[in-house]
Amino acid sequence: MSSLRVLIPAEKIQERVVELAAQIDRDYPTGPVYLVGVLKGACMFIADLARAMKTSVRLEFVVIASYGKGKTSSGEARLIKDLDHPIEGFDVIVIEDIVDTGITLTYLMQILRQRNPKSLRIASLLDKPSRRQRPADVDYLGFEVPDQFLVGYGLDYAEDYRNLRDVCILDG
Ligand code: IMP
Ligand code: MG
């Protein structure tokens, strides 16, 4: 039997998202800023972050396959859904739920860099630095987390638990 333990309660997440939004607003006083959400995990984070920001944003989404149905990465990343619009000459921030091995981000950043954005940064709600295989520098980080499997606030286990308001540890 698997069980859930709250790691980061919803109120703390919301507080931190507001702080990150203010920081991004300060760094980009004039928009538009393209927020590129990595689906599906970043769906809650990008929605809350965008609404907490004052600088004008444009929302784009990509889908990258990396994880299978289990708890470990397949070690490969593949772009399944691309951006809808060119980002050349624009400020771009990639919005991730969690950086784990860094394989997904390394792959995506390489693709986006080739599109010649004016600037390219990374915002991630969570970071599991102990599992890193490829360097990935997060410019806007919500929380550093231990090496445990997490669900909630967009993160899933085999597509379940994404709608939990808290980030929880899934045991078992
Ligand atoms: P990476 O390529 O190993 O850095 O993994 C990136 C993706 O794996 C994240 O965007 C998540 O969607 C997923 N992932 C990594 N760790 C977890 C976790 O603890 N719970 C749920 N999904 C995770
Ligand atoms: Mg993800």
mmCIF file with all atom_site columns, C-alpha atoms and ligand atoms in Angstrom:
data_model
loop_
_atom_site.group_PDB
_atom_site.id
_atom_site.type_symbol
_atom_site.label_atom_id
_atom_site.label_alt_id
_atom_site.label_comp_id
_atom_site.label_asym_id
_atom_site.label_entity_id
_atom_site.label_seq_id
_atom_site.pdbx_PDB_ins_code
_atom_site.Cartn_x
_atom_site.Cartn_y
_atom_site.Cartn_z
_atom_site.occupancy
_atom_site.B_iso_or_equiv
_atom_site.pdbx_formal_charge
_atom_site.auth_seq_id
_atom_site.auth_comp_id
_atom_site.auth_asym_id
_atom_site.auth_atom_id
_atom_site.pdbx_PDB_model_num
ATOM   1   C  CA  . MET A 1 1   ? 0.000  0.000  0.000   1.00 0.00 ? 1   MET A CA  1
ATOM   2   C  CA  . SER A 1 2   ? 1.293  3.460  -0.856  1.00 0.00 ? 2   SER A CA  1
ATOM   3   C  CA  . SER A 1 3   ? 0.801  6.425  1.446   1.00 0.00 ? 3   SER A CA  1
ATOM   4   C  CA  . LEU A 1 4   ? 1.108  10.201 1.164   1.00 0.00 ? 4   LEU A CA  1
ATOM   5   C  CA  . ARG A 1 5   ? 2.931  12.556 3.518   1.00 0.00 ? 5   ARG A CA  1
ATOM   6   C  CA  . VAL A 1 6   ? 2.798  16.319 3.045   1.00 0.00 ? 6   VAL A CA  1
ATOM   7   C  CA  . LEU A 1 7   ? 6.237  17.765 2.300   1.00 0.00 ? 7   LEU A CA  1
ATOM   8   C  CA  . ILE A 1 8   ? 5.303  21.308 1.215   1.00 0.00 ? 8   ILE A CA  1
ATOM   9   C  CA  . PRO A 1 9   ? 1.847  22.533 2.200   1.00 0.00 ? 9   PRO A CA  1
ATOM   10  C  CA  . ALA A 1 10  ? -0.256 24.501 -0.295  1.00 0.00 ? 10  ALA A CA  1
ATOM   11  C  CA  . GLU A 1 11  ? 0.097  27.806 1.635   1.00 0.00 ? 11  GLU A CA  1
ATOM   12  C  CA  . LYS A 1 12  ? 3.898  27.616 1.491   1.00 0.00 ? 12  LYS A CA  1
ATOM   13  C  CA  . ILE A 1 13  ? 3.800  26.878 -2.229  1.00 0.00 ? 13  ILE A CA  1
ATOM   14  C  CA  . GLN A 1 14  ? 1.552  29.877 -2.860  1.00 0.00 ? 14  GLN A CA  1
ATOM   15  C  CA  . GLU A 1 15  ? 3.790  32.166 -0.769  1.00 0.00 ? 15  GLU A CA  1
ATOM   16  C  CA  . ARG A 1 16  ? 6.890  31.077 -2.649  1.00 0.00 ? 16  ARG A CA  1
ATOM   17  C  CA  . VAL A 1 17  ? 5.199  31.402 -6.061  1.00 0.00 ? 17  VAL A CA  1
ATOM   18  C  CA  . VAL A 1 18  ? 4.278  35.014 -5.246  1.00 0.00 ? 18  VAL A CA  1
ATOM   19  C  CA  . GLU A 1 19  ? 7.899  35.725 -4.247  1.00 0.00 ? 19  GLU A CA  1
ATOM   20  C  CA  . LEU A 1 20  ? 9.222  34.187 -7.453  1.00 0.00 ? 20  LEU A CA  1
ATOM   21  C  CA  . ALA A 1 21  ? 6.715  36.168 -9.533  1.00 0.00 ? 21  ALA A CA  1
ATOM   22  C  CA  . ALA A 1 22  ? 7.868  39.408 -7.880  1.00 0.00 ? 22  ALA A CA  1
ATOM   23  C  CA  . GLN A 1 23  ? 11.495 38.512 -8.562  1.00 0.00 ? 23  GLN A CA  1
ATOM   24  C  CA  . ILE A 1 24  ? 10.743 37.809 -12.234 1.00 0.00 ? 24  ILE A CA  1
ATOM   25  C  CA  . ASP A 1 25  ? 8.748  41.057 -12.492 1.00 0.00 ? 25  ASP A CA  1
ATOM   26  C  CA  . ARG A 1 26  ? 11.782 42.961 -11.204 1.00 0.00 ? 26  ARG A CA  1
ATOM   27  C  CA  . ASP A 1 27  ? 14.111 41.225 -13.672 1.00 0.00 ? 27  ASP A CA  1
ATOM   28  C  CA  . TYR A 1 28  ? 11.764 41.810 -16.631 1.00 0.00 ? 28  TYR A CA  1
ATOM   29  C  CA  . PRO A 1 29  ? 10.071 45.161 -16.041 1.00 0.00 ? 29  PRO A CA  1
ATOM   30  C  CA  . THR A 1 30  ? 8.864  45.284 -19.627 1.00 0.00 ? 30  THR A CA  1
ATOM   31  C  CA  . GLY A 1 31  ? 7.219  42.337 -21.277 1.00 0.00 ? 31  GLY A CA  1
ATOM   32  C  CA  . PRO A 1 32  ? 6.242  40.308 -22.979 1.00 0.00 ? 32  PRO A CA  1
ATOM   33  C  CA  . VAL A 1 33  ? 8.010  37.374 -21.376 1.00 0.00 ? 33  VAL A CA  1
ATOM   34  C  CA  . TYR A 1 34  ? 7.390  33.981 -22.921 1.00 0.00 ? 34  TYR A CA  1
ATOM   35  C  CA  . LEU A 1 35  ? 6.727  31.389 -20.217 1.00 0.00 ? 35  LEU A CA  1
ATOM   36  C  CA  . VAL A 1 36  ? 7.318  27.953 -21.717 1.00 0.00 ? 36  VAL A CA  1
ATOM   37  C  CA  . GLY A 1 37  ? 5.605  25.355 -19.548 1.00 0.00 ? 37  GLY A CA  1
ATOM   38  C  CA  . VAL A 1 38  ? 6.744  21.753 -19.698 1.00 0.00 ? 38  VAL A CA  1
ATOM   39  C  CA  . LEU A 1 39  ? 3.556  19.704 -19.668 1.00 0.00 ? 39  LEU A CA  1
ATOM   40  C  CA  . LYS A 1 40  ? 2.032  18.148 -17.839 1.00 0.00 ? 40  LYS A CA  1
ATOM   41  C  CA  . GLY A 1 41  ? 3.911  18.544 -14.567 1.00 0.00 ? 41  GLY A CA  1
ATOM   42  C  CA  . ALA A 1 42  ? 4.320  22.340 -14.719 1.00 0.00 ? 42  ALA A CA  1
ATOM   43  C  CA  . CYS A 1 43  ? 0.625  23.055 -15.360 1.00 0.00 ? 43  CYS A CA  1
ATOM   44  C  CA  . MET A 1 44  ? -0.217 24.246 -11.820 1.00 0.00 ? 44  MET A CA  1
ATOM   45  C  CA  . PHE A 1 45  ? 3.029  26.153 -11.323 1.00 0.00 ? 45  PHE A CA  1
ATOM   46  C  CA  . ILE A 1 46  ? 2.818  28.053 -14.614 1.00 0.00 ? 46  ILE A CA  1
ATOM   47  C  CA  . ALA A 1 47  ? -0.851 28.931 -14.010 1.00 0.00 ? 47  ALA A CA  1
ATOM   48  C  CA  . ASP A 1 48  ? -0.196 30.332 -10.527 1.00 0.00 ? 48  ASP A CA  1
ATOM   49  C  CA  . LEU A 1 49  ? 3.093  32.005 -11.467 1.00 0.00 ? 49  LEU A CA  1
ATOM   50  C  CA  . ALA A 1 50  ? 1.641  33.744 -14.534 1.00 0.00 ? 50  ALA A CA  1
ATOM   51  C  CA  . ARG A 1 51  ? -1.304 35.075 -12.527 1.00 0.00 ? 51  ARG A CA  1
ATOM   52  C  CA  . ALA A 1 52  ? 0.982  36.362 -9.767  1.00 0.00 ? 52  ALA A CA  1
ATOM   53  C  CA  . MET A 1 53  ? 3.138  38.282 -12.277 1.00 0.00 ? 53  MET A CA  1
ATOM   54  C  CA  . LYS A 1 54  ? 2.548  41.874 -13.282 1.00 0.00 ? 54  LYS A CA  1
ATOM   55  C  CA  . THR A 1 55  ? 4.824  41.878 -16.333 1.00 0.00 ? 55  THR A CA  1
ATOM   56  C  CA  . SER A 1 56  ? 2.905  40.803 -19.422 1.00 0.00 ? 56  SER A CA  1
ATOM   57  C  CA  . VAL A 1 57  ? 3.385  37.147 -20.302 1.00 0.00 ? 57  VAL A CA  1
ATOM   58  C  CA  . ARG A 1 58  ? 2.720  34.891 -23.235 1.00 0.00 ? 58  ARG A CA  1
ATOM   59  C  CA  . LEU A 1 59  ? 2.119  31.230 -22.546 1.00 0.00 ? 59  LEU A CA  1
ATOM   60  C  CA  . GLU A 1 60  ? 3.640  28.444 -24.587 1.00 0.00 ? 60  GLU A CA  1
ATOM   61  C  CA  . PHE A 1 61  ? 3.766  24.753 -23.833 1.00 0.00 ? 61  PHE A CA  1
ATOM   62  C  CA  . VAL A 1 62  ? 5.977  21.852 -24.788 1.00 0.00 ? 62  VAL A CA  1
ATOM   63  C  CA  . VAL A 1 63  ? 5.567  18.175 -24.079 1.00 0.00 ? 63  VAL A CA  1
ATOM   64  C  CA  . ILE A 1 64  ? 8.655  16.078 -23.520 1.00 0.00 ? 64  ILE A CA  1
ATOM   65  C  CA  . ALA A 1 65  ? 8.567  12.365 -22.936 1.00 0.00 ? 65  ALA A CA  1
ATOM   66  C  CA  . SER A 1 66  ? 11.187 11.247 -20.447 1.00 0.00 ? 66  SER A CA  1
ATOM   67  C  CA  . TYR A 1 67  ? 9.510  9.294  -17.702 1.00 0.00 ? 67  TYR A CA  1
ATOM   68  C  CA  . GLY A 1 68  ? 7.581  6.110  -18.322 1.00 0.00 ? 68  GLY A CA  1
ATOM   69  C  CA  . LYS A 1 69  ? 4.841  4.979  -16.003 1.00 0.00 ? 69  LYS A CA  1
ATOM   70  C  CA  . GLY A 1 70  ? 7.255  4.242  -13.166 1.00 0.00 ? 70  GLY A CA  1
ATOM   71  C  CA  . LYS A 1 71  ? 9.277  6.333  -10.776 1.00 0.00 ? 71  LYS A CA  1
ATOM   72  C  CA  . THR A 1 72  ? 12.543 6.412  -12.711 1.00 0.00 ? 72  THR A CA  1
ATOM   73  C  CA  . SER A 1 73  ? 13.519 8.270  -15.859 1.00 0.00 ? 73  SER A CA  1
ATOM   74  C  CA  . SER A 1 74  ? 14.031 6.346  -19.066 1.00 0.00 ? 74  SER A CA  1
ATOM   75  C  CA  . GLY A 1 75  ? 17.217 8.374  -19.467 1.00 0.00 ? 75  GLY A CA  1
ATOM   76  C  CA  . GLU A 1 76  ? 16.085 9.740  -22.808 1.00 0.00 ? 76  GLU A CA  1
ATOM   77  C  CA  . ALA A 1 77  ? 14.108 12.815 -23.732 1.00 0.00 ? 77  ALA A CA  1
ATOM   78  C  CA  . ARG A 1 78  ? 11.991 13.363 -26.826 1.00 0.00 ? 78  ARG A CA  1
ATOM   79  C  CA  . LEU A 1 79  ? 10.004 16.428 -27.908 1.00 0.00 ? 79  LEU A CA  1
ATOM   80  C  CA  . ILE A 1 80  ? 6.388  15.395 -28.480 1.00 0.00 ? 80  ILE A CA  1
ATOM   81  C  CA  . LYS A 1 81  ? 4.776  18.824 -28.703 1.00 0.00 ? 81  LYS A CA  1
ATOM   82  C  CA  . ASP A 1 82  ? 6.682  21.898 -29.895 1.00 0.00 ? 82  ASP A CA  1
ATOM   83  C  CA  . LEU A 1 83  ? 6.053  25.630 -29.329 1.00 0.00 ? 83  LEU A CA  1
ATOM   84  C  CA  . ASP A 1 84  ? 3.237  27.234 -31.310 1.00 0.00 ? 84  ASP A CA  1
ATOM   85  C  CA  . HIS A 1 85  ? 5.139  30.476 -31.986 1.00 0.00 ? 85  HIS A CA  1
ATOM   86  C  CA  . PRO A 1 86  ? 8.713  31.532 -32.766 1.00 0.00 ? 86  PRO A CA  1
ATOM   87  C  CA  . ILE A 1 87  ? 10.618 32.899 -29.753 1.00 0.00 ? 87  ILE A CA  1
ATOM   88  C  CA  . GLU A 1 88  ? 13.405 34.614 -31.693 1.00 0.00 ? 88  GLU A CA  1
ATOM   89  C  CA  . GLY A 1 89  ? 14.306 37.931 -30.066 1.00 0.00 ? 89  GLY A CA  1
ATOM   90  C  CA  . PHE A 1 90  ? 12.071 37.388 -27.028 1.00 0.00 ? 90  PHE A CA  1
ATOM   91  C  CA  . ASP A 1 91  ? 12.775 36.874 -23.337 1.00 0.00 ? 91  ASP A CA  1
ATOM   92  C  CA  . VAL A 1 92  ? 11.967 33.252 -22.504 1.00 0.00 ? 92  VAL A CA  1
ATOM   93  C  CA  . ILE A 1 93  ? 11.650 31.424 -19.193 1.00 0.00 ? 93  ILE A CA  1
ATOM   94  C  CA  . VAL A 1 94  ? 11.226 27.649 -19.148 1.00 0.00 ? 94  VAL A CA  1
ATOM   95  C  CA  . ILE A 1 95  ? 8.793  26.609 -16.410 1.00 0.00 ? 95  ILE A CA  1
ATOM   96  C  CA  . GLU A 1 96  ? 9.404  23.185 -14.877 1.00 0.00 ? 96  GLU A CA  1
ATOM   97  C  CA  . ASP A 1 97  ? 7.804  21.320 -11.999 1.00 0.00 ? 97  ASP A CA  1
ATOM   98  C  CA  . ILE A 1 98  ? 11.000 19.590 -10.863 1.00 0.00 ? 98  ILE A CA  1
ATOM   99  C  CA  . VAL A 1 99  ? 14.570 19.154 -12.021 1.00 0.00 ? 99  VAL A CA  1
ATOM   100 C  CA  . ASP A 1 100 ? 15.743 15.674 -11.216 1.00 0.00 ? 100 ASP A CA  1
ATOM   101 C  CA  . THR A 1 101 ? 18.490 14.149 -13.381 1.00 0.00 ? 101 THR A CA  1
ATOM   102 C  CA  . GLY A 1 102 ? 18.545 17.285 -15.544 1.00 0.00 ? 102 GLY A CA  1
ATOM   103 C  CA  . ILE A 1 103 ? 18.158 15.242 -18.736 1.00 0.00 ? 103 ILE A CA  1
ATOM   104 C  CA  . THR A 1 104 ? 14.834 16.829 -19.741 1.00 0.00 ? 104 THR A CA  1
ATOM   105 C  CA  . LEU A 1 105 ? 16.035 20.401 -19.197 1.00 0.00 ? 105 LEU A CA  1
ATOM   106 C  CA  . THR A 1 106 ? 19.391 19.919 -20.899 1.00 0.00 ? 106 THR A CA  1
ATOM   107 C  CA  . TYR A 1 107 ? 17.590 18.572 -23.934 1.00 0.00 ? 107 TYR A CA  1
ATOM   108 C  CA  . LEU A 1 108 ? 14.953 21.325 -24.005 1.00 0.00 ? 108 LEU A CA  1
ATOM   109 C  CA  . MET A 1 109 ? 17.429 24.171 -23.424 1.00 0.00 ? 109 MET A CA  1
ATOM   110 C  CA  . GLN A 1 110 ? 19.519 22.952 -26.342 1.00 0.00 ? 110 GLN A CA  1
ATOM   111 C  CA  . ILE A 1 111 ? 16.472 23.048 -28.617 1.00 0.00 ? 111 ILE A CA  1
ATOM   112 C  CA  . LEU A 1 112 ? 15.313 26.478 -27.421 1.00 0.00 ? 112 LEU A CA  1
ATOM   113 C  CA  . ARG A 1 113 ? 18.779 28.041 -27.660 1.00 0.00 ? 113 ARG A CA  1
ATOM   114 C  CA  . GLN A 1 114 ? 18.797 27.240 -31.379 1.00 0.00 ? 114 GLN A CA  1
ATOM   115 C  CA  . ARG A 1 115 ? 15.679 29.409 -31.789 1.00 0.00 ? 115 ARG A CA  1
ATOM   116 C  CA  . ASN A 1 116 ? 17.702 32.530 -30.857 1.00 0.00 ? 116 ASN A CA  1
ATOM   117 C  CA  . PRO A 1 117 ? 15.696 33.975 -27.967 1.00 0.00 ? 117 PRO A CA  1
ATOM   118 C  CA  . LYS A 1 118 ? 16.878 37.318 -26.559 1.00 0.00 ? 118 LYS A CA  1
ATOM   119 C  CA  . SER A 1 119 ? 17.349 35.590 -23.195 1.00 0.00 ? 119 SER A CA  1
ATOM   120 C  CA  . LEU A 1 120 ? 16.657 32.121 -21.846 1.00 0.00 ? 120 LEU A CA  1
ATOM   121 C  CA  . ARG A 1 121 ? 16.220 31.255 -18.187 1.00 0.00 ? 121 ARG A CA  1
ATOM   122 C  CA  . ILE A 1 122 ? 14.794 28.444 -16.059 1.00 0.00 ? 122 ILE A CA  1
ATOM   123 C  CA  . ALA A 1 123 ? 12.185 28.535 -13.302 1.00 0.00 ? 123 ALA A CA  1
ATOM   124 C  CA  . SER A 1 124 ? 11.472 25.327 -11.419 1.00 0.00 ? 124 SER A CA  1
ATOM   125 C  CA  . LEU A 1 125 ? 9.225  24.798 -8.441  1.00 0.00 ? 125 LEU A CA  1
ATOM   126 C  CA  . LEU A 1 126 ? 11.381 21.964 -7.118  1.00 0.00 ? 126 LEU A CA  1
ATOM   127 C  CA  . ASP A 1 127 ? 14.994 20.823 -7.409  1.00 0.00 ? 127 ASP A CA  1
ATOM   128 C  CA  . LYS A 1 128 ? 16.388 17.411 -6.432  1.00 0.00 ? 128 LYS A CA  1
ATOM   129 C  CA  . PRO A 1 129 ? 20.108 18.220 -6.772  1.00 0.00 ? 129 PRO A CA  1
ATOM   130 C  CA  . SER A 1 130 ? 21.287 14.880 -5.373  1.00 0.00 ? 130 SER A CA  1
ATOM   131 C  CA  . ARG A 1 131 ? 20.079 13.084 -8.513  1.00 0.00 ? 131 ARG A CA  1
ATOM   132 C  CA  . ARG A 1 132 ? 21.661 15.370 -11.094 1.00 0.00 ? 132 ARG A CA  1
ATOM   133 C  CA  . GLN A 1 133 ? 23.369 13.694 -14.079 1.00 0.00 ? 133 GLN A CA  1
ATOM   134 C  CA  . ARG A 1 134 ? 23.577 16.775 -16.323 1.00 0.00 ? 134 ARG A CA  1
ATOM   135 C  CA  . PRO A 1 135 ? 24.272 20.305 -15.086 1.00 0.00 ? 135 PRO A CA  1
ATOM   136 C  CA  . ALA A 1 136 ? 21.153 22.458 -15.016 1.00 0.00 ? 136 ALA A CA  1
ATOM   137 C  CA  . ASP A 1 137 ? 21.222 25.908 -13.460 1.00 0.00 ? 137 ASP A CA  1
ATOM   138 C  CA  . VAL A 1 138 ? 17.832 26.957 -12.164 1.00 0.00 ? 138 VAL A CA  1
ATOM   139 C  CA  . ASP A 1 139 ? 17.506 30.770 -12.147 1.00 0.00 ? 139 ASP A CA  1
ATOM   140 C  CA  . TYR A 1 140 ? 14.237 30.880 -10.189 1.00 0.00 ? 140 TYR A CA  1
ATOM   141 C  CA  . LEU A 1 141 ? 13.831 28.021 -7.712  1.00 0.00 ? 141 LEU A CA  1
ATOM   142 C  CA  . GLY A 1 142 ? 10.931 27.355 -5.391  1.00 0.00 ? 142 GLY A CA  1
ATOM   143 C  CA  . PHE A 1 143 ? 12.280 24.656 -3.076  1.00 0.00 ? 143 PHE A CA  1
ATOM   144 C  CA  . GLU A 1 144 ? 15.176 22.246 -2.867  1.00 0.00 ? 144 GLU A CA  1
ATOM   145 C  CA  . VAL A 1 145 ? 13.821 18.790 -2.039  1.00 0.00 ? 145 VAL A CA  1
ATOM   146 C  CA  . PRO A 1 146 ? 15.295 15.486 -0.824  1.00 0.00 ? 146 PRO A CA  1
ATOM   147 C  CA  . ASP A 1 147 ? 15.658 12.417 -3.027  1.00 0.00 ? 147 ASP A CA  1
ATOM   148 C  CA  . GLN A 1 148 ? 12.158 11.070 -2.562  1.00 0.00 ? 148 GLN A CA  1
ATOM   149 C  CA  . PHE A 1 149 ? 9.373  10.510 -5.054  1.00 0.00 ? 149 PHE A CA  1
ATOM   150 C  CA  . LEU A 1 150 ? 6.991  13.461 -4.948  1.00 0.00 ? 150 LEU A CA  1
ATOM   151 C  CA  . VAL A 1 151 ? 3.457  13.982 -6.171  1.00 0.00 ? 151 VAL A CA  1
ATOM   152 C  CA  . GLY A 1 152 ? 0.914  16.781 -6.155  1.00 0.00 ? 152 GLY A CA  1
ATOM   153 C  CA  . TYR A 1 153 ? 0.708  20.356 -7.486  1.00 0.00 ? 153 TYR A CA  1
ATOM   154 C  CA  . GLY A 1 154 ? 1.155  18.989 -11.009 1.00 0.00 ? 154 GLY A CA  1
ATOM   155 C  CA  . LEU A 1 155 ? 3.496  16.104 -10.243 1.00 0.00 ? 155 LEU A CA  1
ATOM   156 C  CA  . ASP A 1 156 ? 2.132  12.646 -10.893 1.00 0.00 ? 156 ASP A CA  1
ATOM   157 C  CA  . TYR A 1 157 ? 2.692  8.995  -10.334 1.00 0.00 ? 157 TYR A CA  1
ATOM   158 C  CA  . ALA A 1 158 ? 1.319  7.144  -13.384 1.00 0.00 ? 158 ALA A CA  1
ATOM   159 C  CA  . GLU A 1 159 ? -0.963 10.181 -14.025 1.00 0.00 ? 159 GLU A CA  1
ATOM   160 C  CA  . ASP A 1 160 ? -2.475 10.184 -10.535 1.00 0.00 ? 160 ASP A CA  1
ATOM   161 C  CA  . TYR A 1 161 ? -2.208 12.825 -7.785  1.00 0.00 ? 161 TYR A CA  1
ATOM   162 C  CA  . ARG A 1 162 ? -1.598 15.882 -10.014 1.00 0.00 ? 162 ARG A CA  1
ATOM   163 C  CA  . ASN A 1 163 ? -4.495 17.795 -8.440  1.00 0.00 ? 163 ASN A CA  1
ATOM   164 C  CA  . LEU A 1 164 ? -3.284 17.582 -4.831  1.00 0.00 ? 164 LEU A CA  1
ATOM   165 C  CA  . ARG A 1 165 ? -2.797 21.105 -3.484  1.00 0.00 ? 165 ARG A CA  1
ATOM   166 C  CA  . ASP A 1 166 ? 0.262  20.112 -1.422  1.00 0.00 ? 166 ASP A CA  1
ATOM   167 C  CA  . VAL A 1 167 ? 3.495  18.551 -2.623  1.00 0.00 ? 167 VAL A CA  1
ATOM   168 C  CA  . CYS A 1 168 ? 3.577  15.141 -0.959  1.00 0.00 ? 168 CYS A CA  1
ATOM   169 C  CA  . ILE A 1 169 ? 6.008  12.274 -0.567  1.00 0.00 ? 169 ILE A CA  1
ATOM   170 C  CA  . LEU A 1 170 ? 4.665  9.065  -2.061  1.00 0.00 ? 170 LEU A CA  1
ATOM   171 C  CA  . ASP A 1 171 ? 5.874  6.139  0.010   1.00 0.00 ? 171 ASP A CA  1
ATOM   172 C  CA  . GLY A 1 172 ? 5.717  2.504  -0.912  1.00 0.00 ? 172 GLY A CA  1
HETATM 173 P  P1  . IMP B 2 .   ? 14.696 14.820 -15.266 1.00 0.00 ? 1   IMP B P1  1
HETATM 174 O  O1  . IMP B 2 .   ? 14.790 14.770 -16.749 1.00 0.00 ? 1   IMP B O1  1
HETATM 175 O  O2  . IMP B 2 .   ? 15.230 13.570 -14.620 1.00 0.00 ? 1   IMP B O2  1
HETATM 176 O  O3  . IMP B 2 .   ? 15.316 16.068 -14.659 1.00 0.00 ? 1   IMP B O3  1
HETATM 177 O  O4  . IMP B 2 .   ? 13.184 14.764 -14.864 1.00 0.00 ? 1   IMP B O4  1
HETATM 178 C  C1  . IMP B 2 .   ? 12.339 15.720 -15.209 1.00 0.00 ? 1   IMP B C1  1
HETATM 179 C  C2  . IMP B 2 .   ? 10.894 15.305 -15.115 1.00 0.00 ? 1   IMP B C2  1
HETATM 180 O  O5  . IMP B 2 .   ? 10.676 14.067 -14.446 1.00 0.00 ? 1   IMP B O5  1
HETATM 181 C  C3  . IMP B 2 .   ? 10.165 16.322 -14.279 1.00 0.00 ? 1   IMP B C3  1
HETATM 182 O  O6  . IMP B 2 .   ? 9.777  17.431 -15.053 1.00 0.00 ? 1   IMP B O6  1
HETATM 183 C  C4  . IMP B 2 .   ? 9.005  15.520 -13.752 1.00 0.00 ? 1   IMP B C4  1
HETATM 184 O  O7  . IMP B 2 .   ? 7.932  15.572 -14.665 1.00 0.00 ? 1   IMP B O7  1
HETATM 185 C  C5  . IMP B 2 .   ? 9.542  14.124 -13.616 1.00 0.00 ? 1   IMP B C5  1
HETATM 186 N  N1  . IMP B 2 .   ? 9.913  13.862 -12.208 1.00 0.00 ? 1   IMP B N1  1
HETATM 187 C  C6  . IMP B 2 .   ? 11.136 13.925 -11.655 1.00 0.00 ? 1   IMP B C6  1
HETATM 188 N  N2  . IMP B 2 .   ? 11.108 13.645 -10.334 1.00 0.00 ? 1   IMP B N2  1
HETATM 189 C  C7  . IMP B 2 .   ? 9.814  13.411 -10.043 1.00 0.00 ? 1   IMP B C7  1
HETATM 190 C  C8  . IMP B 2 .   ? 9.112  13.099 -8.814  1.00 0.00 ? 1   IMP B C8  1
HETATM 191 O  O8  . IMP B 2 .   ? 9.668  12.974 -7.718  1.00 0.00 ? 1   IMP B O8  1
HETATM 192 N  N3  . IMP B 2 .   ? 7.767  12.946 -8.942  1.00 0.00 ? 1   IMP B N3  1
HETATM 193 C  C9  . IMP B 2 .   ? 7.102  13.072 -10.113 1.00 0.00 ? 1   IMP B C9  1
HETATM 194 N  N4  . IMP B 2 .   ? 7.705  13.387 -11.266 1.00 0.00 ? 1   IMP B N4  1
HETATM 195 C  C10 . IMP B 2 .   ? 9.052  13.552 -11.243 1.00 0.00 ? 1   IMP B C10 1
HETATM 196 MG MG  . MG  B 3 .   ? 8.009  17.703 -15.936 1.00 0.00 ? 2   MG  B MG  1
#
